[in-house]
Amino acid sequence: AQSVSQHNHHVILSEAASLELGCNYSYGGTVNLFWYVQYPGQHLQLLLKYFSGDPLVKGIKGFEAEFIKSKFSFNLRKPSVQWSDTAEYFCAVNGEGNYGGSQGNLIFGKGTKLSVKP
Amino acid sequence: DAGITQSPRHKVTETGTPVTLRCHQTENHRYMYWYRQDPGHGLRLIHYSYGVKDTDKGEVSDGYSVSRSKTEDFLLTLESATSSQTSVYFCAISESGGLYNEQFFGPGTRLTVL
């Protein structure tokens, strides 16, 4: 079965620090990859996605992620974080045949909480 | 934001009572999903629907049932609520299934089972 690992449970940074959140998945077939963000008390919002093409994808609010197929990784980066980036970040993978069907349902990592100190 | 509403937004109930949560969308998307979010577990899929009257189980479907009689509504029922079902429940929708399944999430329902 597919799985998604997010290595850091809680990351604490000061404003202007650089951010990298790790995401690794286990699946040998074709995958599409997503990063979602959940601000405190809110629903999940899509930050960025990778379907195909350039493995370096840019999302909203200055975030980017790099798909490295050989490492089964899709790490999220931001050069300089702001206090408003305080949130929980979820990596998700969509591969064929999840849950025994062909619907391509998402599997989420357990999330990484980011706290940015002003 | 996608046109997704969930009702109720908060509910407190007692063990053994039935509970129904509603997800309503105005996007006319074919696919709808129910997830639960628990600390340390991320989001886990409960059930999903790929069309009116077409539903299937997800990772944590035990104790839950769903129905979809109209494109816009997807109901999640806890037949007899238990304390382990205390959670935040999110509905999501997507226009397409398969690999290109970009999901949009509703605001969530916080359910407490005493």
mmCIF file with all atom_site columns, C-alpha atoms in Angstrom:
data_model
loop_
_atom_site.group_PDB
_atom_site.id
_atom_site.type_symbol
_atom_site.label_atom_id
_atom_site.label_alt_id
_atom_site.label_comp_id
_atom_site.label_asym_id
_atom_site.label_entity_id
_atom_site.label_seq_id
_atom_site.pdbx_PDB_ins_code
_atom_site.Cartn_x
_atom_site.Cartn_y
_atom_site.Cartn_z
_atom_site.occupancy
_atom_site.B_iso_or_equiv
_atom_site.pdbx_formal_charge
_atom_site.auth_seq_id
_atom_site.auth_comp_id
_atom_site.auth_asym_id
_atom_site.auth_atom_id
_atom_site.pdbx_PDB_model_num
ATOM 1   C CA . ALA A 1 1   ? 0.000   0.000  0.000   1.00 0.00 ? 1   ALA A CA 1
ATOM 2   C CA . GLN A 1 2   ? 1.088   3.534  -0.620  1.00 0.00 ? 2   GLN A CA 1
ATOM 3   C CA . SER A 1 3   ? 2.293   5.683  2.214   1.00 0.00 ? 3   SER A CA 1
ATOM 4   C CA . VAL A 1 4   ? 3.483   9.226  2.666   1.00 0.00 ? 4   VAL A CA 1
ATOM 5   C CA . SER A 1 5   ? 6.064   10.263 5.250   1.00 0.00 ? 5   SER A CA 1
ATOM 6   C CA . GLN A 1 6   ? 6.587   13.768 6.495   1.00 0.00 ? 6   GLN A CA 1
ATOM 7   C CA . HIS A 1 7   ? 9.745   13.750 8.522   1.00 0.00 ? 7   HIS A CA 1
ATOM 8   C CA . ASN A 1 8   ? 9.207   16.708 10.777  1.00 0.00 ? 8   ASN A CA 1
ATOM 9   C CA . HIS A 1 9   ? 6.285   16.882 13.152  1.00 0.00 ? 9   HIS A CA 1
ATOM 10  C CA . HIS A 1 10  ? 6.901   20.459 14.270  1.00 0.00 ? 10  HIS A CA 1
ATOM 11  C CA . VAL A 1 11  ? 9.278   23.032 12.841  1.00 0.00 ? 11  VAL A CA 1
ATOM 12  C CA . ILE A 1 12  ? 9.977   26.331 14.559  1.00 0.00 ? 12  ILE A CA 1
ATOM 13  C CA . LEU A 1 13  ? 11.644  29.106 12.602  1.00 0.00 ? 13  LEU A CA 1
ATOM 14  C CA . SER A 1 14  ? 12.269  32.797 12.942  1.00 0.00 ? 14  SER A CA 1
ATOM 15  C CA . GLU A 1 15  ? 10.980  35.191 10.320  1.00 0.00 ? 15  GLU A CA 1
ATOM 16  C CA . ALA A 1 16  ? 13.180  35.419 7.220   1.00 0.00 ? 16  ALA A CA 1
ATOM 17  C CA . ALA A 1 17  ? 14.619  31.944 7.791   1.00 0.00 ? 17  ALA A CA 1
ATOM 18  C CA . SER A 1 18  ? 14.549  29.478 4.941   1.00 0.00 ? 18  SER A CA 1
ATOM 19  C CA . LEU A 1 19  ? 12.162  26.562 5.037   1.00 0.00 ? 19  LEU A CA 1
ATOM 20  C CA . GLU A 1 20  ? 12.357  23.032 3.756   1.00 0.00 ? 20  GLU A CA 1
ATOM 21  C CA . LEU A 1 21  ? 9.770   20.432 4.689   1.00 0.00 ? 21  LEU A CA 1
ATOM 22  C CA . GLY A 1 22  ? 10.428  16.854 3.717   1.00 0.00 ? 22  GLY A CA 1
ATOM 23  C CA . CYS A 1 23  ? 7.968   14.510 2.048   1.00 0.00 ? 23  CYS A CA 1
ATOM 24  C CA . ASN A 1 24  ? 8.694   10.987 0.875   1.00 0.00 ? 24  ASN A CA 1
ATOM 25  C CA . TYR A 1 25  ? 6.264   8.540  -0.599  1.00 0.00 ? 25  TYR A CA 1
ATOM 26  C CA . SER A 1 26  ? 6.307   4.859  -1.331  1.00 0.00 ? 26  SER A CA 1
ATOM 27  C CA . TYR A 1 27  ? 4.878   3.896  -4.686  1.00 0.00 ? 27  TYR A CA 1
ATOM 28  C CA . GLY A 1 28  ? 6.551   2.617  -7.783  1.00 0.00 ? 28  GLY A CA 1
ATOM 29  C CA . GLY A 1 29  ? 4.076   3.752  -10.382 1.00 0.00 ? 29  GLY A CA 1
ATOM 30  C CA . THR A 1 30  ? 2.950   7.061  -11.781 1.00 0.00 ? 30  THR A CA 1
ATOM 31  C CA . VAL A 1 31  ? 2.095   9.584  -9.118  1.00 0.00 ? 31  VAL A CA 1
ATOM 32  C CA . ASN A 1 32  ? 0.797   13.081 -8.830  1.00 0.00 ? 32  ASN A CA 1
ATOM 33  C CA . LEU A 1 33  ? 1.858   15.098 -5.816  1.00 0.00 ? 33  LEU A CA 1
ATOM 34  C CA . PHE A 1 34  ? 0.347   17.893 -3.779  1.00 0.00 ? 34  PHE A CA 1
ATOM 35  C CA . TRP A 1 35  ? 1.109   20.174 -0.890  1.00 0.00 ? 35  TRP A CA 1
ATOM 36  C CA . TYR A 1 36  ? -1.787  21.567 1.097   1.00 0.00 ? 36  TYR A CA 1
ATOM 37  C CA . VAL A 1 37  ? -1.705  24.176 3.852   1.00 0.00 ? 37  VAL A CA 1
ATOM 38  C CA . GLN A 1 38  ? -4.079  24.501 6.776   1.00 0.00 ? 38  GLN A CA 1
ATOM 39  C CA . TYR A 1 39  ? -4.022  27.802 8.653   1.00 0.00 ? 39  TYR A CA 1
ATOM 40  C CA . PRO A 1 40  ? -5.200  27.667 12.263  1.00 0.00 ? 40  PRO A CA 1
ATOM 41  C CA . GLY A 1 41  ? -8.904  26.928 12.435  1.00 0.00 ? 41  GLY A CA 1
ATOM 42  C CA . GLN A 1 42  ? -9.312  26.775 8.674   1.00 0.00 ? 42  GLN A CA 1
ATOM 43  C CA . HIS A 1 43  ? -9.758  24.177 5.957   1.00 0.00 ? 43  HIS A CA 1
ATOM 44  C CA . LEU A 1 44  ? -7.058  22.793 3.704   1.00 0.00 ? 44  LEU A CA 1
ATOM 45  C CA . GLN A 1 45  ? -5.990  24.899 0.749   1.00 0.00 ? 45  GLN A CA 1
ATOM 46  C CA . LEU A 1 46  ? -3.901  23.771 -2.181  1.00 0.00 ? 46  LEU A CA 1
ATOM 47  C CA . LEU A 1 47  ? -0.400  25.269 -2.178  1.00 0.00 ? 47  LEU A CA 1
ATOM 48  C CA . LEU A 1 48  ? 0.978   23.575 -5.261  1.00 0.00 ? 48  LEU A CA 1
ATOM 49  C CA . LYS A 1 49  ? 0.806   20.409 -7.301  1.00 0.00 ? 49  LYS A CA 1
ATOM 50  C CA . TYR A 1 50  ? 2.945   18.326 -9.603  1.00 0.00 ? 50  TYR A CA 1
ATOM 51  C CA . PHE A 1 51  ? 1.402   16.379 -12.447 1.00 0.00 ? 51  PHE A CA 1
ATOM 52  C CA . SER A 1 52  ? 4.180   16.234 -15.033 1.00 0.00 ? 52  SER A CA 1
ATOM 53  C CA . GLY A 1 53  ? 6.881   18.309 -16.717 1.00 0.00 ? 53  GLY A CA 1
ATOM 54  C CA . ASP A 1 54  ? 9.310   20.534 -14.851 1.00 0.00 ? 54  ASP A CA 1
ATOM 55  C CA . PRO A 1 55  ? 9.995   18.842 -11.525 1.00 0.00 ? 55  PRO A CA 1
ATOM 56  C CA . LEU A 1 56  ? 10.404  22.214 -9.833  1.00 0.00 ? 56  LEU A CA 1
ATOM 57  C CA . VAL A 1 57  ? 6.924   23.582 -9.290  1.00 0.00 ? 57  VAL A CA 1
ATOM 58  C CA . LYS A 1 58  ? 5.970   26.958 -7.958  1.00 0.00 ? 58  LYS A CA 1
ATOM 59  C CA . GLY A 1 59  ? 2.900   27.569 -5.904  1.00 0.00 ? 59  GLY A CA 1
ATOM 60  C CA . ILE A 1 60  ? 1.166   30.372 -4.143  1.00 0.00 ? 60  ILE A CA 1
ATOM 61  C CA . LYS A 1 61  ? 2.714   32.677 -1.539  1.00 0.00 ? 61  LYS A CA 1
ATOM 62  C CA . GLY A 1 62  ? 6.299   32.050 -2.688  1.00 0.00 ? 62  GLY A CA 1
ATOM 63  C CA . PHE A 1 63  ? 6.342   28.326 -2.023  1.00 0.00 ? 63  PHE A CA 1
ATOM 64  C CA . GLU A 1 64  ? 7.966   25.836 -4.355  1.00 0.00 ? 64  GLU A CA 1
ATOM 65  C CA . ALA A 1 65  ? 8.555   22.103 -4.345  1.00 0.00 ? 65  ALA A CA 1
ATOM 66  C CA . GLU A 1 66  ? 10.892  19.785 -6.161  1.00 0.00 ? 66  GLU A CA 1
ATOM 67  C CA . PHE A 1 67  ? 9.940   16.330 -7.330  1.00 0.00 ? 67  PHE A CA 1
ATOM 68  C CA . ILE A 1 68  ? 12.908  13.961 -7.274  1.00 0.00 ? 68  ILE A CA 1
ATOM 69  C CA . LYS A 1 69  ? 11.666  10.707 -8.706  1.00 0.00 ? 69  LYS A CA 1
ATOM 70  C CA . SER A 1 70  ? 14.782  8.711  -7.822  1.00 0.00 ? 70  SER A CA 1
ATOM 71  C CA . LYS A 1 71  ? 14.393  9.667  -4.186  1.00 0.00 ? 71  LYS A CA 1
ATOM 72  C CA . PHE A 1 72  ? 10.591  9.385  -4.091  1.00 0.00 ? 72  PHE A CA 1
ATOM 73  C CA . SER A 1 73  ? 10.580  12.855 -2.603  1.00 0.00 ? 73  SER A CA 1
ATOM 74  C CA . PHE A 1 74  ? 8.598   16.057 -3.000  1.00 0.00 ? 74  PHE A CA 1
ATOM 75  C CA . ASN A 1 75  ? 10.060  18.566 -0.578  1.00 0.00 ? 75  ASN A CA 1
ATOM 76  C CA . LEU A 1 76  ? 8.477   21.941 0.038   1.00 0.00 ? 76  LEU A CA 1
ATOM 77  C CA . ARG A 1 77  ? 10.647  25.053 0.199   1.00 0.00 ? 77  ARG A CA 1
ATOM 78  C CA . LYS A 1 78  ? 10.395  28.747 0.816   1.00 0.00 ? 78  LYS A CA 1
ATOM 79  C CA . PRO A 1 79  ? 13.429  31.050 0.860   1.00 0.00 ? 79  PRO A CA 1
ATOM 80  C CA . SER A 1 80  ? 12.166  33.401 3.550   1.00 0.00 ? 80  SER A CA 1
ATOM 81  C CA . VAL A 1 81  ? 9.239   32.605 5.827   1.00 0.00 ? 81  VAL A CA 1
ATOM 82  C CA . GLN A 1 82  ? 6.861   35.086 7.372   1.00 0.00 ? 82  GLN A CA 1
ATOM 83  C CA . TRP A 1 83  ? 4.846   34.961 10.562  1.00 0.00 ? 83  TRP A CA 1
ATOM 84  C CA . SER A 1 84  ? 1.738   34.483 8.409   1.00 0.00 ? 84  SER A CA 1
ATOM 85  C CA . ASP A 1 85  ? 3.135   31.153 7.173   1.00 0.00 ? 85  ASP A CA 1
ATOM 86  C CA . THR A 1 86  ? 2.407   29.646 10.570  1.00 0.00 ? 86  THR A CA 1
ATOM 87  C CA . ALA A 1 87  ? 0.209   26.688 9.667   1.00 0.00 ? 87  ALA A CA 1
ATOM 88  C CA . GLU A 1 88  ? 0.154   22.947 9.220   1.00 0.00 ? 88  GLU A CA 1
ATOM 89  C CA . TYR A 1 89  ? 1.433   21.588 5.929   1.00 0.00 ? 89  TYR A CA 1
ATOM 90  C CA . PHE A 1 90  ? 0.319   18.319 4.377   1.00 0.00 ? 90  PHE A CA 1
ATOM 91  C CA . CYS A 1 91  ? 1.910   16.404 1.571   1.00 0.00 ? 91  CYS A CA 1
ATOM 92  C CA . ALA A 1 92  ? -0.408  14.164 -0.471  1.00 0.00 ? 92  ALA A CA 1
ATOM 93  C CA . VAL A 1 93  ? 0.151   11.568 -3.137  1.00 0.00 ? 93  VAL A CA 1
ATOM 94  C CA . ASN A 1 94  ? -2.229  10.317 -5.764  1.00 0.00 ? 94  ASN A CA 1
ATOM 95  C CA . GLY A 1 95  ? -1.350  7.034  -7.385  1.00 0.00 ? 95  GLY A CA 1
ATOM 96  C CA . GLU A 1 96  ? -3.292  4.638  -9.486  1.00 0.00 ? 96  GLU A CA 1
ATOM 97  C CA . GLY A 1 97  ? -5.123  1.927  -7.659  1.00 0.00 ? 97  GLY A CA 1
ATOM 98  C CA . ASN A 1 98  ? -5.407  3.499  -4.226  1.00 0.00 ? 98  ASN A CA 1
ATOM 99  C CA . TYR A 1 99  ? -7.850  1.580  -2.061  1.00 0.00 ? 99  TYR A CA 1
ATOM 100 C CA . GLY A 1 100 ? -8.140  -1.101 -4.676  1.00 0.00 ? 100 GLY A CA 1
ATOM 101 C CA . GLY A 1 101 ? -9.858  1.039  -7.231  1.00 0.00 ? 101 GLY A CA 1
ATOM 102 C CA . SER A 1 102 ? -8.841  3.211  -10.094 1.00 0.00 ? 102 SER A CA 1
ATOM 103 C CA . GLN A 1 103 ? -10.179 6.420  -8.685  1.00 0.00 ? 103 GLN A CA 1
ATOM 104 C CA . GLY A 1 104 ? -6.767  7.721  -7.748  1.00 0.00 ? 104 GLY A CA 1
ATOM 105 C CA . ASN A 1 105 ? -7.603  8.874  -4.266  1.00 0.00 ? 105 ASN A CA 1
ATOM 106 C CA . LEU A 1 106 ? -5.212  10.975 -2.254  1.00 0.00 ? 106 LEU A CA 1
ATOM 107 C CA . ILE A 1 107 ? -3.107  9.635  0.562   1.00 0.00 ? 107 ILE A CA 1
ATOM 108 C CA . PHE A 1 108 ? -1.970  12.274 3.023   1.00 0.00 ? 108 PHE A CA 1
ATOM 109 C CA . GLY A 1 109 ? 1.055   12.505 5.229   1.00 0.00 ? 109 GLY A CA 1
ATOM 110 C CA . LYS A 1 110 ? 0.527   13.196 8.908   1.00 0.00 ? 110 LYS A CA 1
ATOM 111 C CA . GLY A 1 111 ? 1.374   16.842 8.542   1.00 0.00 ? 111 GLY A CA 1
ATOM 112 C CA . THR A 1 112 ? 4.104   19.213 9.695   1.00 0.00 ? 112 THR A CA 1
ATOM 113 C CA . LYS A 1 113 ? 3.276   22.115 11.952  1.00 0.00 ? 113 LYS A CA 1
ATOM 114 C CA . LEU A 1 114 ? 5.247   25.227 11.169  1.00 0.00 ? 114 LEU A CA 1
ATOM 115 C CA . SER A 1 115 ? 5.553   27.932 13.784  1.00 0.00 ? 115 SER A CA 1
ATOM 116 C CA . VAL A 1 116 ? 7.204   31.172 12.700  1.00 0.00 ? 116 VAL A CA 1
ATOM 117 C CA . LYS A 1 117 ? 8.408   33.496 15.441  1.00 0.00 ? 117 LYS A CA 1
ATOM 118 C CA . PRO A 1 118 ? 8.126   37.208 14.661  1.00 0.00 ? 118 PRO A CA 1
ATOM 119 C CA . ASP B 2 1   ? -12.776 29.305 -2.649  1.00 0.00 ? 1   ASP B CA 1
ATOM 120 C CA . ALA B 2 2   ? -14.767 26.409 -4.045  1.00 0.00 ? 2   ALA B CA 1
ATOM 121 C CA . GLY B 2 3   ? -18.453 26.480 -3.184  1.00 0.00 ? 3   GLY B CA 1
ATOM 122 C CA . ILE B 2 4   ? -18.505 23.864 -0.466  1.00 0.00 ? 4   ILE B CA 1
ATOM 123 C CA . THR B 2 5   ? -20.482 24.087 2.734   1.00 0.00 ? 5   THR B CA 1
ATOM 124 C CA . GLN B 2 6   ? -20.720 21.644 5.587   1.00 0.00 ? 6   GLN B CA 1
ATOM 125 C CA . SER B 2 7   ? -23.399 21.397 8.211   1.00 0.00 ? 7   SER B CA 1
ATOM 126 C CA . PRO B 2 8   ? -23.427 21.454 11.089  1.00 0.00 ? 8   PRO B CA 1
ATOM 127 C CA . ARG B 2 9   ? -20.081 23.135 11.752  1.00 0.00 ? 9   ARG B CA 1
ATOM 128 C CA . HIS B 2 10  ? -20.006 21.948 15.342  1.00 0.00 ? 10  HIS B CA 1
ATOM 129 C CA . LYS B 2 11  ? -21.868 19.146 17.041  1.00 0.00 ? 11  LYS B CA 1
ATOM 130 C CA . VAL B 2 12  ? -21.772 17.514 20.435  1.00 0.00 ? 12  VAL B CA 1
ATOM 131 C CA . THR B 2 13  ? -23.588 14.240 20.803  1.00 0.00 ? 13  THR B CA 1
ATOM 132 C CA . GLU B 2 14  ? -23.734 11.233 23.076  1.00 0.00 ? 14  GLU B CA 1
ATOM 133 C CA . THR B 2 15  ? -22.428 7.738  22.534  1.00 0.00 ? 15  THR B CA 1
ATOM 134 C CA . GLY B 2 16  ? -24.909 5.531  20.741  1.00 0.00 ? 16  GLY B CA 1
ATOM 135 C CA . THR B 2 17  ? -26.854 8.270  18.967  1.00 0.00 ? 17  THR B CA 1
ATOM 136 C CA . PRO B 2 18  ? -27.028 8.526  15.176  1.00 0.00 ? 18  PRO B CA 1
ATOM 137 C CA . VAL B 2 19  ? -25.391 11.526 13.552  1.00 0.00 ? 19  VAL B CA 1
ATOM 138 C CA . THR B 2 20  ? -25.574 12.800 9.979   1.00 0.00 ? 20  THR B CA 1
ATOM 139 C CA . LEU B 2 21  ? -23.193 15.327 8.524   1.00 0.00 ? 21  LEU B CA 1
ATOM 140 C CA . ARG B 2 22  ? -23.974 17.094 5.269   1.00 0.00 ? 22  ARG B CA 1
ATOM 141 C CA . CYS B 2 23  ? -21.710 18.337 2.543   1.00 0.00 ? 23  CYS B CA 1
ATOM 142 C CA . HIS B 2 24  ? -23.173 20.597 -0.112  1.00 0.00 ? 24  HIS B CA 1
ATOM 143 C CA . GLN B 2 25  ? -21.381 21.839 -3.233  1.00 0.00 ? 25  GLN B CA 1
ATOM 144 C CA . THR B 2 26  ? -22.328 24.341 -5.892  1.00 0.00 ? 26  THR B CA 1
ATOM 145 C CA . GLU B 2 27  ? -19.530 23.424 -8.331  1.00 0.00 ? 27  GLU B CA 1
ATOM 146 C CA . ASN B 2 28  ? -21.306 20.473 -9.987  1.00 0.00 ? 28  ASN B CA 1
ATOM 147 C CA . HIS B 2 29  ? -18.206 18.332 -9.423  1.00 0.00 ? 29  HIS B CA 1
ATOM 148 C CA . ARG B 2 30  ? -18.630 14.626 -9.915  1.00 0.00 ? 30  ARG B CA 1
ATOM 149 C CA . TYR B 2 31  ? -16.398 13.415 -7.073  1.00 0.00 ? 31  TYR B CA 1
ATOM 150 C CA . MET B 2 32  ? -16.971 13.977 -3.380  1.00 0.00 ? 32  MET B CA 1
ATOM 151 C CA . TYR B 2 33  ? -15.040 12.724 -0.376  1.00 0.00 ? 33  TYR B CA 1
ATOM 152 C CA . TRP B 2 34  ? -15.313 12.497 3.382   1.00 0.00 ? 34  TRP B CA 1
ATOM 153 C CA . TYR B 2 35  ? -12.155 12.630 5.511   1.00 0.00 ? 35  TYR B CA 1
ATOM 154 C CA . ARG B 2 36  ? -11.509 12.696 9.189   1.00 0.00 ? 36  ARG B CA 1
ATOM 155 C CA . GLN B 2 37  ? -8.617  14.650 10.669  1.00 0.00 ? 37  GLN B CA 1
ATOM 156 C CA . ASP B 2 38  ? -7.049  13.581 13.932  1.00 0.00 ? 38  ASP B CA 1
ATOM 157 C CA . PRO B 2 39  ? -3.850  14.818 15.596  1.00 0.00 ? 39  PRO B CA 1
ATOM 158 C CA . GLY B 2 40  ? -0.897  12.717 14.520  1.00 0.00 ? 40  GLY B CA 1
ATOM 159 C CA . HIS B 2 41  ? -2.849  10.992 11.759  1.00 0.00 ? 41  HIS B CA 1
ATOM 160 C CA . GLY B 2 42  ? -3.286  13.670 9.144   1.00 0.00 ? 42  GLY B CA 1
ATOM 161 C CA . LEU B 2 43  ? -6.330  13.183 6.947   1.00 0.00 ? 43  LEU B CA 1
ATOM 162 C CA . ARG B 2 44  ? -7.780  9.754  6.382   1.00 0.00 ? 44  ARG B CA 1
ATOM 163 C CA . LEU B 2 45  ? -10.377 8.940  3.771   1.00 0.00 ? 45  LEU B CA 1
ATOM 164 C CA . ILE B 2 46  ? -13.654 7.544  5.080   1.00 0.00 ? 46  ILE B CA 1
ATOM 165 C CA . HIS B 2 47  ? -15.791 7.183  1.948   1.00 0.00 ? 47  HIS B CA 1
ATOM 166 C CA . TYR B 2 48  ? -15.945 8.751  -1.454  1.00 0.00 ? 48  TYR B CA 1
ATOM 167 C CA . SER B 2 49  ? -18.443 9.112  -4.249  1.00 0.00 ? 49  SER B CA 1
ATOM 168 C CA . TYR B 2 50  ? -17.815 9.091  -7.976  1.00 0.00 ? 50  TYR B CA 1
ATOM 169 C CA . GLY B 2 51  ? -21.340 9.959  -8.999  1.00 0.00 ? 51  GLY B CA 1
ATOM 170 C CA . VAL B 2 52  ? -24.936 9.978  -7.848  1.00 0.00 ? 52  VAL B CA 1
ATOM 171 C CA . LYS B 2 53  ? -25.598 6.753  -5.965  1.00 0.00 ? 53  LYS B CA 1
ATOM 172 C CA . ASP B 2 54  ? -21.999 5.596  -6.623  1.00 0.00 ? 54  ASP B CA 1
ATOM 173 C CA . THR B 2 55  ? -19.918 5.340  -3.478  1.00 0.00 ? 55  THR B CA 1
ATOM 174 C CA . ASP B 2 56  ? -17.003 3.332  -2.182  1.00 0.00 ? 56  ASP B CA 1
ATOM 175 C CA . LYS B 2 57  ? -15.036 2.798  0.992   1.00 0.00 ? 57  LYS B CA 1
ATOM 176 C CA . GLY B 2 58  ? -11.859 4.502  2.004   1.00 0.00 ? 58  GLY B CA 1
ATOM 177 C CA . GLU B 2 59  ? -9.224  3.721  4.588   1.00 0.00 ? 59  GLU B CA 1
ATOM 178 C CA . VAL B 2 60  ? -11.350 4.113  7.746   1.00 0.00 ? 60  VAL B CA 1
ATOM 179 C CA . SER B 2 61  ? -14.916 3.284  6.717   1.00 0.00 ? 61  SER B CA 1
ATOM 180 C CA . ASP B 2 62  ? -15.968 1.092  9.653   1.00 0.00 ? 62  ASP B CA 1
ATOM 181 C CA . GLY B 2 63  ? -18.834 2.672  11.578  1.00 0.00 ? 63  GLY B CA 1
ATOM 182 C CA . TYR B 2 64  ? -19.689 5.098  8.802   1.00 0.00 ? 64  TYR B CA 1
ATOM 183 C CA . SER B 2 65  ? -22.109 5.053  5.901   1.00 0.00 ? 65  SER B CA 1
ATOM 184 C CA . VAL B 2 66  ? -22.704 7.551  3.116   1.00 0.00 ? 66  VAL B CA 1
ATOM 185 C CA . SER B 2 67  ? -25.349 8.465  0.614   1.00 0.00 ? 67  SER B CA 1
ATOM 186 C CA . ARG B 2 68  ? -25.466 10.625 -2.465  1.00 0.00 ? 68  ARG B CA 1
ATOM 187 C CA . SER B 2 69  ? -28.877 11.096 -4.008  1.00 0.00 ? 69  SER B CA 1
ATOM 188 C CA . LYS B 2 70  ? -28.019 14.368 -5.773  1.00 0.00 ? 70  LYS B CA 1
ATOM 189 C CA . THR B 2 71  ? -24.845 15.659 -7.356  1.00 0.00 ? 71  THR B CA 1
ATOM 190 C CA . GLU B 2 72  ? -24.594 18.506 -4.873  1.00 0.00 ? 72  GLU B CA 1
ATOM 191 C CA . ASP B 2 73  ? -25.109 16.621 -1.603  1.00 0.00 ? 73  ASP B CA 1
ATOM 192 C CA . PHE B 2 74  ? -23.009 13.960 0.098   1.00 0.00 ? 74  PHE B CA 1
ATOM 193 C CA . LEU B 2 75  ? -24.144 12.752 3.500   1.00 0.00 ? 75  LEU B CA 1
ATOM 194 C CA . LEU B 2 76  ? -22.023 10.996 6.103   1.00 0.00 ? 76  LEU B CA 1
ATOM 195 C CA . THR B 2 77  ? -23.852 9.006  8.772   1.00 0.00 ? 77  THR B CA 1
ATOM 196 C CA . LEU B 2 78  ? -22.557 7.599  11.988  1.00 0.00 ? 78  LEU B CA 1
ATOM 197 C CA . GLU B 2 79  ? -25.173 4.973  12.773  1.00 0.00 ? 79  GLU B CA 1
ATOM 198 C CA . SER B 2 80  ? -24.246 4.767  16.448  1.00 0.00 ? 80  SER B CA 1
ATOM 199 C CA . ALA B 2 81  ? -21.626 7.296  17.427  1.00 0.00 ? 81  ALA B CA 1
ATOM 200 C CA . THR B 2 82  ? -18.671 6.254  19.584  1.00 0.00 ? 82  THR B CA 1
ATOM 201 C CA . SER B 2 83  ? -16.082 8.353  21.376  1.00 0.00 ? 83  SER B CA 1
ATOM 202 C CA . SER B 2 84  ? -13.439 7.191  18.882  1.00 0.00 ? 84  SER B CA 1
ATOM 203 C CA . GLN B 2 85  ? -15.371 9.082  16.209  1.00 0.00 ? 85  GLN B CA 1
ATOM 204 C CA . THR B 2 86  ? -14.691 12.393 17.903  1.00 0.00 ? 86  THR B CA 1
ATOM 205 C CA . SER B 2 87  ? -12.844 14.218 15.169  1.00 0.00 ? 87  SER B CA 1
ATOM 206 C CA . VAL B 2 88  ? -12.913 16.999 12.626  1.00 0.00 ? 88  VAL B CA 1
ATOM 207 C CA . TYR B 2 89  ? -14.625 15.891 9.445   1.00 0.00 ? 89  TYR B CA 1
ATOM 208 C CA . PHE B 2 90  ? -13.795 17.457 6.098   1.00 0.00 ? 90  PHE B CA 1
ATOM 209 C CA . CYS B 2 91  ? -15.645 17.115 2.864   1.00 0.00 ? 91  CYS B CA 1
ATOM 210 C CA . ALA B 2 92  ? -13.768 17.532 -0.403  1.00 0.00 ? 92  ALA B CA 1
ATOM 211 C CA . ILE B 2 93  ? -14.758 17.712 -4.053  1.00 0.00 ? 93  ILE B CA 1
ATOM 212 C CA . SER B 2 94  ? -12.960 17.217 -7.331  1.00 0.00 ? 94  SER B CA 1
ATOM 213 C CA . GLU B 2 95  ? -13.936 17.599 -10.930 1.00 0.00 ? 95  GLU B CA 1
ATOM 214 C CA . SER B 2 96  ? -12.063 14.553 -12.159 1.00 0.00 ? 96  SER B CA 1
ATOM 215 C CA . GLY B 2 97  ? -10.959 11.305 -10.652 1.00 0.00 ? 97  GLY B CA 1
ATOM 216 C CA . GLY B 2 98  ? -7.976  9.173  -11.413 1.00 0.00 ? 98  GLY B CA 1
ATOM 217 C CA . LEU B 2 99  ? -4.521  10.656 -11.192 1.00 0.00 ? 99  LEU B CA 1
ATOM 218 C CA . TYR B 2 100 ? -5.592  14.228 -11.947 1.00 0.00 ? 100 TYR B CA 1
ATOM 219 C CA . ASN B 2 101 ? -7.655  14.416 -8.854  1.00 0.00 ? 101 ASN B CA 1
ATOM 220 C CA . GLU B 2 102 ? -7.226  17.922 -7.447  1.00 0.00 ? 102 GLU B CA 1
ATOM 221 C CA . GLN B 2 103 ? -9.390  18.208 -4.390  1.00 0.00 ? 103 GLN B CA 1
ATOM 222 C CA . PHE B 2 104 ? -10.937 21.250 -2.768  1.00 0.00 ? 104 PHE B CA 1
ATOM 223 C CA . PHE B 2 105 ? -11.945 21.157 0.842   1.00 0.00 ? 105 PHE B CA 1
ATOM 224 C CA . GLY B 2 106 ? -14.901 22.398 2.827   1.00 0.00 ? 106 GLY B CA 1
ATOM 225 C CA . PRO B 2 107 ? -14.673 24.260 6.148   1.00 0.00 ? 107 PRO B CA 1
ATOM 226 C CA . GLY B 2 108 ? -15.009 21.144 8.314   1.00 0.00 ? 108 GLY B CA 1
ATOM 227 C CA . THR B 2 109 ? -17.333 19.877 11.037  1.00 0.00 ? 109 THR B CA 1
ATOM 228 C CA . ARG B 2 110 ? -16.034 19.420 14.555  1.00 0.00 ? 110 ARG B CA 1
ATOM 229 C CA . LEU B 2 111 ? -17.821 16.460 16.134  1.00 0.00 ? 111 LEU B CA 1
ATOM 230 C CA . THR B 2 112 ? -17.543 15.571 19.797  1.00 0.00 ? 112 THR B CA 1
ATOM 231 C CA . VAL B 2 113 ? -18.988 12.292 21.026  1.00 0.00 ? 113 VAL B CA 1
ATOM 232 C CA . LEU B 2 114 ? -19.367 12.153 24.808  1.00 0.00 ? 114 LEU B CA 1
#
